[in-house]
Short mmCIF file of C-alpha atoms in Angstrom, two decimals:
data_model
loop_
_atom_site.label_atom_id
_atom_site.label_comp_id
_atom_site.label_asym_id
_atom_site.label_seq_id
_atom_site.Cartn_x
_atom_site.Cartn_y
_atom_site.Cartn_z
CA MET A 11 -96.90 -24.24 -55.40
CA ARG A 12 -99.00 -23.85 -52.29
CA ARG A 13 -97.42 -21.57 -49.65
CA ARG A 14 -97.03 -22.67 -46.04
CA ALA A 15 -98.99 -21.04 -43.31
CA ALA A 16 -97.25 -18.09 -41.64
CA GLU A 17 -96.62 -19.92 -38.40
CA TYR A 18 -94.81 -22.69 -40.32
CA ARG A 19 -92.55 -20.43 -42.38
CA ARG A 20 -88.65 -20.36 -41.77
CA PRO A 21 -87.47 -17.10 -40.06
CA VAL A 22 -85.63 -14.58 -42.27
CA ARG A 23 -81.72 -14.68 -41.92
CA ARG A 24 -80.04 -11.40 -40.79
CA ARG A 25 -76.60 -10.26 -42.09
CA PHE A 26 -75.13 -9.63 -38.51
CA SER A 27 -76.25 -11.06 -35.22
CA TYR A 28 -76.94 -8.77 -32.29
CA TRP A 29 -73.81 -9.82 -30.30
CA ILE A 30 -71.46 -8.83 -33.13
CA TRP A 31 -72.95 -5.36 -33.11
CA ALA A 32 -72.43 -5.11 -29.36
CA LEU A 33 -68.75 -6.13 -29.64
CA PHE A 34 -68.17 -3.59 -32.39
CA GLY A 35 -69.57 -0.87 -30.15
CA LEU A 36 -67.29 -1.76 -27.29
CA PHE A 37 -64.19 -1.61 -29.51
CA SER A 38 -65.23 1.81 -30.75
CA ILE A 39 -65.55 3.17 -27.20
CA ALA A 40 -62.16 1.71 -26.16
CA GLY A 41 -60.43 3.28 -29.16
CA LEU A 42 -61.91 6.66 -28.29
CA VAL A 43 -60.61 6.40 -24.68
CA LEU A 44 -57.10 5.44 -25.79
CA PHE A 45 -56.98 8.36 -28.21
CA VAL A 46 -57.87 10.85 -25.48
CA VAL A 47 -55.27 9.45 -23.03
CA HIS A 48 -52.49 9.44 -25.62
CA HIS A 49 -53.29 13.01 -26.59
CA ASN A 50 -53.04 14.20 -22.96
CA GLN A 51 -49.67 12.46 -22.41
CA HIS A 52 -48.27 14.05 -25.53
CA GLU A 53 -49.27 17.50 -24.25
CA ASP A 54 -47.54 16.78 -20.88
CA ARG A 55 -44.30 15.88 -22.62
CA VAL A 56 -44.40 19.01 -24.71
CA GLU A 57 -44.67 21.10 -21.54
CA GLN A 58 -41.46 19.52 -19.98
CA PRO A 59 -38.13 21.26 -20.60
CA VAL A 60 -36.02 19.76 -23.36
CA VAL A 61 -32.75 18.14 -22.29
CA GLU A 62 -29.68 19.22 -24.20
CA SER A 63 -28.72 16.74 -26.90
CA ASN A 64 -25.02 16.73 -25.94
CA ALA A 65 -25.67 15.94 -22.24
CA ARG A 66 -24.37 12.47 -21.45
CA PHE A 67 -26.16 11.85 -18.16
CA GLU A 68 -29.13 13.20 -16.22
CA GLN A 69 -28.38 15.24 -13.13
CA VAL A 70 -30.00 13.42 -10.22
CA ALA A 71 -29.89 14.55 -6.62
CA HIS A 72 -29.75 11.81 -4.01
CA GLU A 73 -30.51 12.32 -0.38
CA GLY A 74 -28.19 10.26 1.80
CA LEU A 75 -26.16 9.24 -1.26
CA ASN A 76 -23.87 6.23 -0.93
CA PHE A 77 -20.76 7.65 -2.60
CA THR A 78 -19.14 4.24 -3.06
CA GLU A 79 -22.14 3.04 -5.05
CA ASP A 80 -22.19 6.32 -6.96
CA ILE A 81 -18.56 6.06 -8.05
CA LEU A 82 -19.18 2.48 -9.22
CA SER A 83 -22.29 3.40 -11.17
CA ALA A 84 -21.94 3.45 -14.96
CA ARG A 85 -24.31 6.48 -15.11
CA SER A 86 -22.39 8.79 -12.77
CA PHE A 87 -19.93 11.61 -13.42
CA SER A 88 -17.96 10.45 -10.38
CA ARG A 89 -17.00 7.23 -12.12
CA GLN A 90 -16.01 9.07 -15.30
CA LEU A 91 -13.81 11.42 -13.28
CA ALA A 92 -12.21 8.52 -11.38
CA GLU A 93 -11.42 6.64 -14.61
CA GLN A 94 -9.91 9.72 -16.26
CA MET A 95 -7.89 10.44 -13.14
CA THR A 96 -6.44 6.89 -13.13
CA LEU A 97 -5.40 7.21 -16.78
CA ALA A 98 -3.95 10.67 -16.12
CA LYS A 99 -1.81 9.29 -13.26
CA ALA A 100 -0.30 6.73 -15.61
CA TYR A 101 0.58 9.47 -18.10
CA VAL A 102 2.14 11.56 -15.32
CA ILE A 103 4.62 8.73 -14.68
CA ILE A 104 5.37 8.31 -18.38
CA ALA A 105 5.73 12.08 -18.94
CA LYS A 106 8.23 12.32 -16.09
CA GLU A 107 10.25 9.43 -17.50
CA HIS A 108 10.40 11.24 -20.85
CA ASN A 109 11.41 14.48 -19.09
CA ASN A 110 8.20 16.23 -20.16
CA LEU A 111 7.83 17.94 -16.79
CA HIS A 112 5.42 20.63 -17.99
CA LEU A 113 2.87 18.05 -19.17
CA ALA A 114 3.35 16.08 -15.94
CA TRP A 115 2.69 19.26 -13.92
CA GLU A 116 -0.48 20.06 -15.92
CA LEU A 117 -1.81 16.54 -15.46
CA SER A 118 -1.02 16.58 -11.74
CA THR A 119 -2.85 19.90 -11.33
CA LYS A 120 -5.99 18.53 -12.97
CA ILE A 121 -5.73 15.32 -10.95
CA ARG A 122 -5.72 17.37 -7.75
CA SER A 123 -8.77 19.32 -8.97
CA CYS A 124 -10.53 16.05 -9.72
CA GLN A 125 -9.68 14.66 -6.27
CA LEU A 126 -10.94 17.85 -4.62
CA LEU A 127 -14.26 17.68 -6.49
CA LEU A 128 -14.79 14.02 -5.57
CA SER A 129 -13.95 14.78 -1.93
CA LYS A 130 -16.50 17.62 -1.81
CA ALA A 131 -19.17 15.40 -3.36
CA ALA A 132 -18.48 12.69 -0.80
CA MET A 133 -18.66 15.19 2.07
CA ARG A 134 -21.98 16.69 1.04
CA GLY A 135 -23.49 13.31 0.14
CA GLU A 136 -24.57 14.29 -3.38
CA SER A 137 -23.62 13.23 -6.88
CA VAL A 138 -21.22 15.27 -8.96
CA THR A 139 -23.27 17.49 -11.28
CA LEU A 140 -22.77 18.08 -14.99
CA GLU A 141 -21.79 21.70 -14.40
CA GLU A 142 -19.09 20.64 -11.94
CA ALA A 143 -17.72 17.73 -13.93
CA GLU A 144 -17.77 19.13 -17.48
CA PRO A 145 -14.83 21.58 -17.26
CA ILE A 146 -12.53 19.06 -15.54
CA ILE A 147 -13.51 16.23 -17.92
CA LYS A 148 -12.85 18.45 -20.96
CA SER A 149 -9.48 19.69 -19.70
CA LEU A 150 -8.34 16.22 -18.63
CA SER A 151 -9.42 14.75 -21.97
CA SER A 152 -7.46 17.46 -23.76
CA LEU A 153 -4.31 16.72 -21.74
CA ILE A 154 -4.67 12.95 -22.25
CA PHE A 155 -4.98 13.48 -26.03
CA LYS A 156 -1.92 15.71 -25.79
CA ALA A 157 -0.02 12.93 -24.03
CA GLN A 158 -1.10 10.43 -26.69
CA ASP A 159 0.06 12.84 -29.42
CA ALA A 160 3.45 12.88 -27.71
CA HIS A 161 3.71 9.17 -28.70
CA TYR A 162 2.75 7.81 -25.28
CA ASP A 163 0.71 5.13 -26.99
CA ILE A 164 -0.95 2.11 -25.40
CA ALA A 165 2.03 -0.18 -26.02
CA THR A 166 4.39 2.27 -24.33
CA THR A 167 1.95 2.68 -21.45
CA ILE A 168 1.62 -1.07 -20.93
CA MET A 169 5.37 -1.65 -20.95
CA THR A 170 5.94 1.22 -18.55
CA MET A 171 3.23 0.01 -16.19
CA LYS A 172 4.67 -3.53 -16.27
CA SER A 173 8.11 -2.27 -15.29
CA HIS A 174 6.60 -0.22 -12.46
CA ILE A 175 4.54 -3.17 -11.23
CA GLN A 176 7.66 -5.35 -11.20
CA ALA A 177 9.57 -2.69 -9.27
CA LEU A 178 6.72 -2.37 -6.75
CA GLU A 179 6.59 -6.15 -6.31
CA GLU A 180 10.32 -6.22 -5.58
CA ARG A 181 9.96 -3.40 -3.07
CA ALA A 182 6.98 -5.14 -1.44
CA TYR A 183 8.96 -8.38 -1.15
CA ALA A 184 11.91 -6.56 0.41
CA ALA A 185 9.54 -4.80 2.82
CA THR A 186 7.98 -8.15 3.77
CA ILE A 187 11.39 -9.65 4.49
CA GLN A 188 12.36 -6.59 6.51
CA SER A 189 9.13 -6.64 8.53
CA THR A 190 9.71 -10.34 9.27
CA VAL A 191 13.20 -9.53 10.50
CA PHE A 192 11.88 -6.73 12.71
CA GLY A 193 9.14 -9.02 14.02
CA GLN A 194 11.69 -11.68 14.89
CA LEU A 195 13.94 -9.15 16.60
CA ALA A 196 10.99 -7.85 18.61
CA ALA A 197 10.05 -11.41 19.59
CA GLU A 198 13.61 -12.21 20.69
CA ALA A 199 14.01 -9.00 22.69
CA LEU A 200 13.26 -9.16 26.42
CA PRO A 201 10.60 -6.61 27.46
CA LYS A 202 11.84 -4.02 29.97
CA SER A 203 9.34 -5.09 32.62
CA LEU A 204 10.47 -8.71 32.34
CA HIS A 205 14.13 -7.70 32.47
CA CYS A 206 13.33 -5.64 35.57
CA LEU A 207 11.74 -8.68 37.22
CA HIS A 208 14.82 -10.79 36.44
CA VAL A 209 17.10 -8.18 38.01
CA LYS A 210 15.03 -7.97 41.21
CA LEU A 211 14.83 -11.75 41.59
CA THR A 212 18.55 -12.20 40.91
CA ALA A 213 19.30 -9.60 43.60
CA ASP A 214 17.13 -11.58 46.05
CA TRP A 215 18.98 -14.79 45.22
CA LEU A 216 22.36 -13.18 45.82
CA LYS A 217 21.40 -11.25 48.97
CA LYS A 218 19.08 -13.67 50.79
CA ALA A 219 21.03 -16.65 52.03
CA SER A 220 17.82 -18.25 53.32
CA ILE A 221 16.62 -18.81 49.75
CA GLN A 222 19.82 -20.64 48.82
CA VAL A 223 19.58 -22.80 51.96
CA LEU A 224 15.98 -23.70 51.10
CA ALA A 225 17.03 -24.61 47.55
CA ASP A 226 19.70 -26.99 48.89
CA GLU A 227 17.16 -28.64 51.22
CA LYS A 228 14.70 -29.32 48.40
CA ARG A 229 17.35 -30.53 45.99
CA ASN A 230 17.25 -34.10 47.33
CA SER A 231 13.52 -34.43 47.96
CA PRO A 232 12.35 -38.05 47.44
CA ARG A 233 9.28 -36.70 45.65
CA LEU A 234 11.51 -35.80 42.69
CA MET A 235 11.99 -39.51 41.92
CA ASP A 236 8.59 -40.88 43.02
CA ASN A 237 6.92 -42.52 40.00
CA ASN A 238 3.58 -42.55 41.81
CA LEU A 239 3.43 -38.77 41.30
CA TYR A 240 2.85 -36.83 38.07
CA HIS A 241 6.06 -35.37 36.61
CA PHE A 242 6.26 -32.41 34.23
CA CYS A 243 9.42 -30.94 32.71
CA ILE A 244 9.95 -27.40 31.37
CA PHE A 245 13.19 -26.09 29.83
CA SER A 246 13.22 -22.29 29.71
CA ASP A 247 15.08 -19.07 30.49
CA ASN A 248 11.86 -17.03 30.89
CA VAL A 249 10.70 -16.95 34.52
CA LEU A 250 7.32 -15.32 33.89
CA ALA A 251 6.43 -17.70 31.05
CA THR A 252 7.49 -20.72 33.10
CA SER A 253 5.46 -19.46 36.05
CA ALA A 254 2.35 -19.16 33.85
CA VAL A 255 2.79 -22.78 32.72
CA VAL A 256 3.16 -24.02 36.30
CA ASN A 257 0.27 -21.88 37.61
CA SER A 258 -2.11 -22.96 34.86
CA THR A 259 -1.24 -26.64 35.32
CA ILE A 260 -1.75 -26.47 39.08
CA SER A 261 -4.93 -24.37 38.87
CA ASN A 262 -6.65 -26.95 36.67
CA ALA A 263 -5.36 -30.08 38.41
CA ASP A 264 -7.67 -32.16 40.60
CA HIS A 265 -4.82 -32.95 43.04
CA PRO A 266 -2.10 -30.23 42.87
CA LYS A 267 -0.03 -31.80 45.67
CA GLN A 268 0.65 -34.81 43.45
CA LEU A 269 2.34 -32.71 40.77
CA VAL A 270 6.12 -32.40 40.39
CA PHE A 271 7.70 -29.83 38.07
CA HIS A 272 11.26 -30.24 36.80
CA ILE A 273 12.58 -26.93 35.44
CA VAL A 274 15.95 -26.58 33.71
CA THR A 275 17.31 -23.13 32.88
CA ASN A 276 20.69 -21.57 32.04
CA GLY A 277 23.28 -20.19 34.46
CA ILE A 278 22.21 -16.58 34.01
CA ASN A 279 18.61 -17.27 35.01
CA TYR A 280 19.18 -20.00 37.58
CA GLY A 281 19.06 -17.64 40.57
CA THR A 282 16.03 -15.85 39.10
CA MET A 283 14.07 -19.09 38.77
CA GLN A 284 15.02 -20.30 42.25
CA ALA A 285 14.08 -16.99 43.89
CA TRP A 286 10.68 -16.93 42.17
CA PHE A 287 9.59 -20.52 42.73
CA LEU A 288 10.87 -20.68 46.33
CA SER A 289 9.18 -17.43 47.39
CA ASN A 290 5.72 -18.08 45.91
CA ASP A 291 2.96 -20.52 46.82
CA PHE A 292 2.12 -23.28 44.33
CA LYS A 293 -0.54 -25.20 46.31
CA GLY A 294 1.78 -27.82 47.73
CA SER A 295 3.23 -29.04 44.42
CA THR A 296 6.94 -29.81 44.19
CA ILE A 297 9.17 -27.67 41.99
CA GLU A 298 12.80 -28.43 41.13
CA VAL A 299 15.07 -25.95 39.32
CA GLN A 300 18.32 -27.12 37.69
CA ASN A 301 21.15 -25.35 35.90
CA VAL A 302 21.98 -26.81 32.49
CA GLU A 303 25.61 -25.84 33.02
CA GLU A 304 25.78 -28.24 35.96
CA LEU A 305 24.96 -31.23 33.73
CA SER A 306 28.59 -32.25 33.29
CA TRP A 307 27.83 -35.08 30.87
CA PHE A 308 26.12 -32.64 28.47
CA ASN A 309 29.26 -31.64 26.57
CA ALA A 310 30.71 -31.58 23.04
CA SER A 311 32.13 -35.08 23.26
CA TYR A 312 28.70 -36.56 24.04
CA ALA A 313 26.15 -34.26 22.39
CA PRO A 314 26.65 -33.33 18.70
CA ILE A 315 24.49 -30.22 19.12
CA VAL A 316 26.96 -28.78 21.67
CA LYS A 317 29.80 -29.35 19.20
CA GLN A 318 27.82 -27.62 16.44
CA ILE A 319 27.06 -24.62 18.64
CA LEU A 320 30.76 -24.18 19.35
CA ASP A 321 31.55 -24.30 15.60
CA ALA A 322 32.61 -20.86 14.36
CA ASP A 323 30.68 -21.08 11.07
CA SER A 324 27.46 -22.11 12.82
CA ARG A 325 27.76 -19.25 15.29
CA ALA A 326 28.35 -16.75 12.50
CA TYR A 327 25.35 -18.06 10.56
CA TYR A 328 22.86 -18.21 13.43
CA PHE A 329 24.10 -15.41 15.67
CA GLY A 330 25.35 -12.99 13.02
CA GLY A 331 23.56 -10.00 11.53
CA TYR A 332 20.64 -10.02 9.09
CA GLN A 333 22.31 -8.37 6.10
CA ASP A 334 21.50 -11.12 3.61
CA LEU A 335 17.79 -10.79 2.77
CA ASN A 336 17.89 -13.92 0.60
CA VAL A 337 18.26 -16.11 3.68
CA ASP A 338 14.98 -17.02 5.36
CA THR A 339 14.98 -15.23 8.72
CA LYS A 340 13.47 -18.30 10.38
CA LEU A 341 16.69 -20.13 9.57
CA ARG A 342 18.72 -17.46 11.37
CA ASN A 343 16.83 -17.63 14.65
CA PRO A 344 19.37 -18.35 17.43
CA LYS A 345 16.79 -20.27 19.48
CA HIS A 346 17.21 -23.19 17.07
CA LEU A 347 20.72 -23.73 18.43
CA SER A 348 19.77 -23.09 22.07
CA LEU A 349 20.95 -25.80 24.43
CA LEU A 350 17.68 -25.53 26.37
CA ASN A 351 15.76 -26.05 23.14
CA HIS A 352 17.58 -29.32 22.39
CA LEU A 353 17.53 -30.56 25.98
CA ARG A 354 14.22 -32.32 25.32
CA PHE A 355 16.15 -35.12 23.58
CA TYR A 356 18.01 -35.91 26.83
CA ILE A 357 15.12 -36.30 29.29
CA PRO A 358 16.00 -39.93 30.22
CA GLU A 359 19.57 -38.86 31.00
CA ILE A 360 18.46 -35.89 33.14
CA TYR A 361 15.90 -37.95 35.08
CA PRO A 362 17.25 -41.53 35.13
CA GLN A 363 14.80 -42.72 37.83
CA LEU A 364 11.62 -41.51 36.13
CA GLU A 365 9.37 -43.70 33.97
CA LYS A 366 6.96 -41.25 32.38
CA VAL A 367 6.90 -37.44 32.04
CA VAL A 368 4.85 -34.79 30.30
CA PHE A 369 6.98 -32.23 28.47
CA LEU A 370 5.63 -28.65 28.25
CA ASP A 371 7.01 -25.69 26.30
CA ASP A 372 7.16 -22.36 28.12
CA ASP A 373 4.72 -20.73 25.67
CA VAL A 374 1.74 -22.95 26.54
CA VAL A 375 -1.22 -22.51 28.88
CA VAL A 376 -2.89 -25.50 30.52
CA GLN A 377 -6.69 -25.34 30.73
CA LYS A 378 -7.65 -28.83 31.97
CA ASP A 379 -6.34 -31.50 34.31
CA LEU A 380 -3.40 -33.22 32.58
CA THR A 381 -3.02 -36.16 34.95
CA PRO A 382 -5.10 -38.49 32.68
CA LEU A 383 -2.21 -38.28 30.20
CA PHE A 384 -0.13 -40.47 32.49
CA SER A 385 -2.63 -43.33 32.24
CA LEU A 386 -2.85 -43.26 28.42
CA ASP A 387 -1.71 -46.41 26.67
CA LEU A 388 1.02 -45.44 24.18
CA HIS A 389 1.09 -49.03 22.82
CA GLY A 390 4.82 -49.37 23.31
CA ASN A 391 5.62 -46.04 21.66
CA VAL A 392 7.99 -43.46 23.10
CA ASN A 393 6.23 -40.21 22.25
CA GLY A 394 2.56 -39.28 22.60
CA ALA A 395 1.79 -36.19 20.49
CA VAL A 396 -1.01 -34.47 18.61
CA GLU A 397 -0.70 -34.88 14.84
CA THR A 398 -0.73 -31.76 12.67
CA CYS A 399 -1.26 -33.22 9.20
CA LEU A 400 -4.86 -32.07 8.93
CA GLU A 401 -3.18 -29.44 6.76
CA ALA A 402 -1.06 -30.70 3.87
CA PHE A 403 2.05 -28.67 4.72
CA HIS A 404 2.57 -30.54 8.01
CA ARG A 405 3.75 -33.74 6.40
CA TYR A 406 7.32 -35.00 6.47
CA TYR A 407 8.29 -33.74 3.02
CA LYS A 408 7.76 -30.15 4.19
CA TYR A 409 10.36 -30.45 6.93
CA LEU A 410 13.00 -32.72 5.43
CA ASN A 411 15.11 -32.84 2.27
CA PHE A 412 13.76 -35.87 0.40
CA SER A 413 16.08 -35.26 -2.54
CA ASN A 414 18.76 -36.74 -0.30
CA THR A 415 18.81 -40.54 -0.47
CA ILE A 416 19.54 -40.84 3.26
CA ILE A 417 16.09 -39.38 3.92
CA SER A 418 14.13 -40.74 0.95
CA SER A 419 15.30 -44.33 1.51
CA LYS A 420 14.10 -44.48 5.13
CA PHE A 421 11.05 -42.23 5.48
CA ASP A 422 7.65 -41.75 3.88
CA PRO A 423 7.33 -38.17 2.58
CA GLN A 424 3.57 -38.27 3.23
CA ALA A 425 4.00 -39.38 6.85
CA CYS A 426 2.03 -37.25 9.28
CA GLY A 427 3.87 -34.61 11.26
CA TRP A 428 3.16 -33.91 14.93
CA ALA A 429 3.79 -31.10 17.39
CA PHE A 430 6.29 -30.44 20.15
CA GLY A 431 4.99 -28.38 23.07
CA MET A 432 2.86 -30.92 24.94
CA ASN A 433 4.26 -34.43 24.72
CA VAL A 434 3.92 -37.57 26.82
CA PHE A 435 7.21 -39.47 26.96
CA ASP A 436 7.43 -43.09 28.08
CA LEU A 437 11.01 -43.11 29.33
CA ILE A 438 11.13 -46.91 29.70
CA ALA A 439 10.26 -47.31 26.00
CA TRP A 440 12.68 -44.45 25.18
CA ARG A 441 15.61 -46.24 26.82
CA LYS A 442 14.62 -49.54 25.20
CA ALA A 443 14.50 -47.95 21.71
CA ASN A 444 17.71 -45.99 22.43
CA ALA A 445 16.02 -42.90 20.95
CA THR A 446 18.75 -40.52 22.13
CA ALA A 447 21.30 -42.43 20.02
CA ARG A 448 18.95 -42.01 17.05
CA TYR A 449 18.92 -38.29 17.66
CA HIS A 450 22.73 -38.20 17.81
CA TYR A 451 22.96 -40.08 14.51
CA TRP A 452 20.71 -37.64 12.67
CA GLN A 453 22.41 -34.59 14.17
CA GLU A 454 25.77 -35.88 12.94
CA GLN A 455 24.32 -36.59 9.47
CA ASN A 456 23.04 -33.02 9.31
CA ALA A 457 26.24 -31.29 10.40
CA ASP A 458 26.29 -29.38 7.09
CA GLY A 459 22.57 -28.47 7.27
CA ILE A 460 21.59 -30.45 4.14
CA LEU A 461 18.90 -32.72 5.61
CA TRP A 462 16.93 -29.97 7.37
CA LYS A 463 17.40 -26.31 8.08
CA LEU A 464 15.99 -25.32 11.44
CA GLY A 465 14.55 -26.21 14.79
CA THR A 466 14.06 -29.28 16.94
CA LEU A 467 10.99 -30.63 15.14
CA PRO A 468 12.80 -32.10 12.07
CA PRO A 469 15.24 -34.16 14.18
CA GLY A 470 12.28 -35.05 16.41
CA LEU A 471 10.36 -36.38 13.41
CA LEU A 472 13.36 -38.53 12.52
CA THR A 473 14.14 -39.65 16.07
CA PHE A 474 10.58 -40.70 16.91
CA TYR A 475 9.61 -42.03 13.47
CA GLY A 476 7.54 -45.14 14.10
CA LEU A 477 7.67 -44.44 17.84
CA THR A 478 4.91 -41.79 18.10
CA GLU A 479 1.38 -42.43 19.36
CA PRO A 480 -1.19 -39.91 18.01
CA LEU A 481 -3.27 -38.20 20.72
CA ASP A 482 -6.72 -36.66 20.53
CA ARG A 483 -6.44 -33.21 18.95
CA ARG A 484 -8.15 -31.59 21.95
CA TRP A 485 -5.14 -32.29 24.12
CA HIS A 486 -3.04 -29.68 22.30
CA VAL A 487 -4.24 -26.76 20.13
CA LEU A 488 -1.57 -24.74 18.35
CA GLY A 489 -1.33 -21.43 16.52
CA LEU A 490 -2.14 -18.78 19.13
CA GLY A 491 1.12 -17.01 18.35
CA TYR A 492 0.35 -16.39 14.67
CA ASP A 493 -3.19 -17.45 13.67
CA LEU A 494 -5.86 -14.77 14.19
CA ASN A 495 -8.80 -16.98 13.28
CA ILE A 496 -8.78 -20.01 15.58
CA ASP A 497 -12.30 -21.13 16.43
CA ASN A 498 -13.22 -20.16 20.01
CA ARG A 499 -14.91 -23.53 20.51
CA LEU A 500 -11.65 -25.30 19.66
CA ILE A 501 -9.75 -23.14 22.15
CA GLU A 502 -12.32 -23.73 24.90
CA SER A 503 -12.20 -27.51 24.41
CA ALA A 504 -8.38 -27.66 24.45
CA ALA A 505 -6.46 -29.06 27.40
CA VAL A 506 -3.35 -27.13 26.33
CA ILE A 507 -3.18 -24.04 24.11
CA HIS A 508 0.15 -23.21 22.47
CA TYR A 509 1.36 -19.71 21.54
CA ASN A 510 3.80 -21.00 18.94
CA GLY A 511 4.93 -18.22 16.60
CA TYR A 512 6.44 -14.79 17.16
CA MET A 513 3.41 -13.23 18.88
CA LYS A 514 4.11 -14.47 22.40
CA PRO A 515 1.57 -13.51 25.07
CA TRP A 516 4.14 -11.62 27.18
CA LEU A 517 5.01 -9.32 24.24
CA LYS A 518 3.23 -6.28 22.84
CA LEU A 519 3.11 -8.25 19.58
CA ALA A 520 0.63 -10.67 21.18
CA ILE A 521 -2.75 -11.28 19.55
CA GLY A 522 -5.27 -9.45 21.74
CA ARG A 523 -8.08 -11.99 21.68
CA TYR A 524 -5.78 -14.72 23.05
CA LYS A 525 -3.62 -12.72 25.47
CA PHE A 526 -6.04 -12.77 28.42
CA LEU A 527 -5.94 -16.59 28.43
CA TRP A 528 -2.29 -16.33 29.44
CA GLU A 529 -2.51 -13.23 31.66
CA ARG A 530 -5.02 -14.78 34.04
CA TYR A 531 -2.29 -17.19 35.21
CA VAL A 532 0.24 -14.42 35.90
CA ASN A 533 0.36 -13.18 39.50
CA GLN A 534 -0.29 -9.51 38.71
CA SER A 535 -0.50 -8.65 42.41
CA HIS A 536 3.13 -9.61 43.05
CA PRO A 537 4.96 -6.44 44.28
CA TYR A 538 7.90 -7.00 41.93
CA LEU A 539 5.61 -7.22 38.91
CA GLN A 540 3.71 -4.10 39.94
CA ASP A 541 6.93 -2.16 40.51
CA CYS A 542 8.41 -3.26 37.18
CA VAL A 543 5.27 -2.38 35.23
CA THR A 544 4.90 1.09 36.77
CA SER A 545 8.61 1.87 36.46
#
């Protein structure tokens, strides 16, 4: 066969192409580099000291150590010591109960050593080292094993701890009850400075005939019955608290001279109130002070509450000692049977010529002009009040005994509760609805204390059921006498703030962040107040 010319022949095939050879070379170089690096690392490890095989953790020094984090770390001796110490404390209790006092003493000694070591570590800001921890850990472990060998097994430990927890819970409950009692006693007690002020003012009333003459002149002022003015009523035996209410209302009113304040107090404080309000300036407003003991119609034959107060069993229950810890201390508070406290249900009888009033408790502070309340439309209702059922426990079923058919047949348990302390009363609608007779009916039904247990709010809820007009919440903000976390914006927007609770602003128990809101309406420059505070 004839061969092709050289230029037409097919090129000869090679076994490997040039690029495969290049790749093979690169892999060879990379392998050589890795071998050298690995060899050098191995030599470095050989040169490091060998850690003992029985060491459980590395000793690490920390600058600026956070000891709390260290004791919570699973890789710290501090945590191991703390856990052993907790277990040892449990065995101390069990050993003492089994009269093994020697073992209890040994465990207590090691616990103190453990506490001392942890304290030193916290002070110097460094972790506990192996050398420091090892002897205590070994000795504590030995004693714990010894306790377990003495048949203080897990079951025994659990049962013992349960009994101790139950005992501690009972003691904590008793302590809570006792602290509540002490808090209530402190709240009921009159501060020395306030008592001093009462004494000085009473002396003025008795010695200065001019004050008594002035009181007689103002007793029949036509302004007291003028329905074109704005009438406020306060029932209290606390002159400084009442003064703060009056001052704050006047200070924030657009027209103070159009305000009339009707104050009712008891016989003991009548002279005190008169001396204070007649000798101080209140920007032209009218202030009337009455003695509840001079209201002749307010007697046991007319008012069931007066009859109940005179009852020997009621007096023993409410005004007796606090020996029985099973009785809620709130139910034993004498203020719930105070005549002044229940006088709010007789406003139309006290002021027969008036048509509308705003009722204020003596533990409130007014921050805005309240005269717009008198122009609010109550839509034929008797009582204008701020509802409190934004929280579930302020509904009717929380205040009243709905297991009794007298209550359950006439009232909705989910009805919304409301607050006393700042209320608008339409006295024309009150008289038309005969609300005072309603109140008398429910007081008579509850003579044995079955329908409700305390206070004026439960009978108020019954008396004004279906007769209450809800007001905007900003008119009346409650809780400054017990709640530490009221939003400042809510307080600032409130027309009236209420220190309901035991922590009244005139007591040392008062909540600090709210106290200044009350103090700014107290005349601190008055010489009697200054003398009483310094003395």
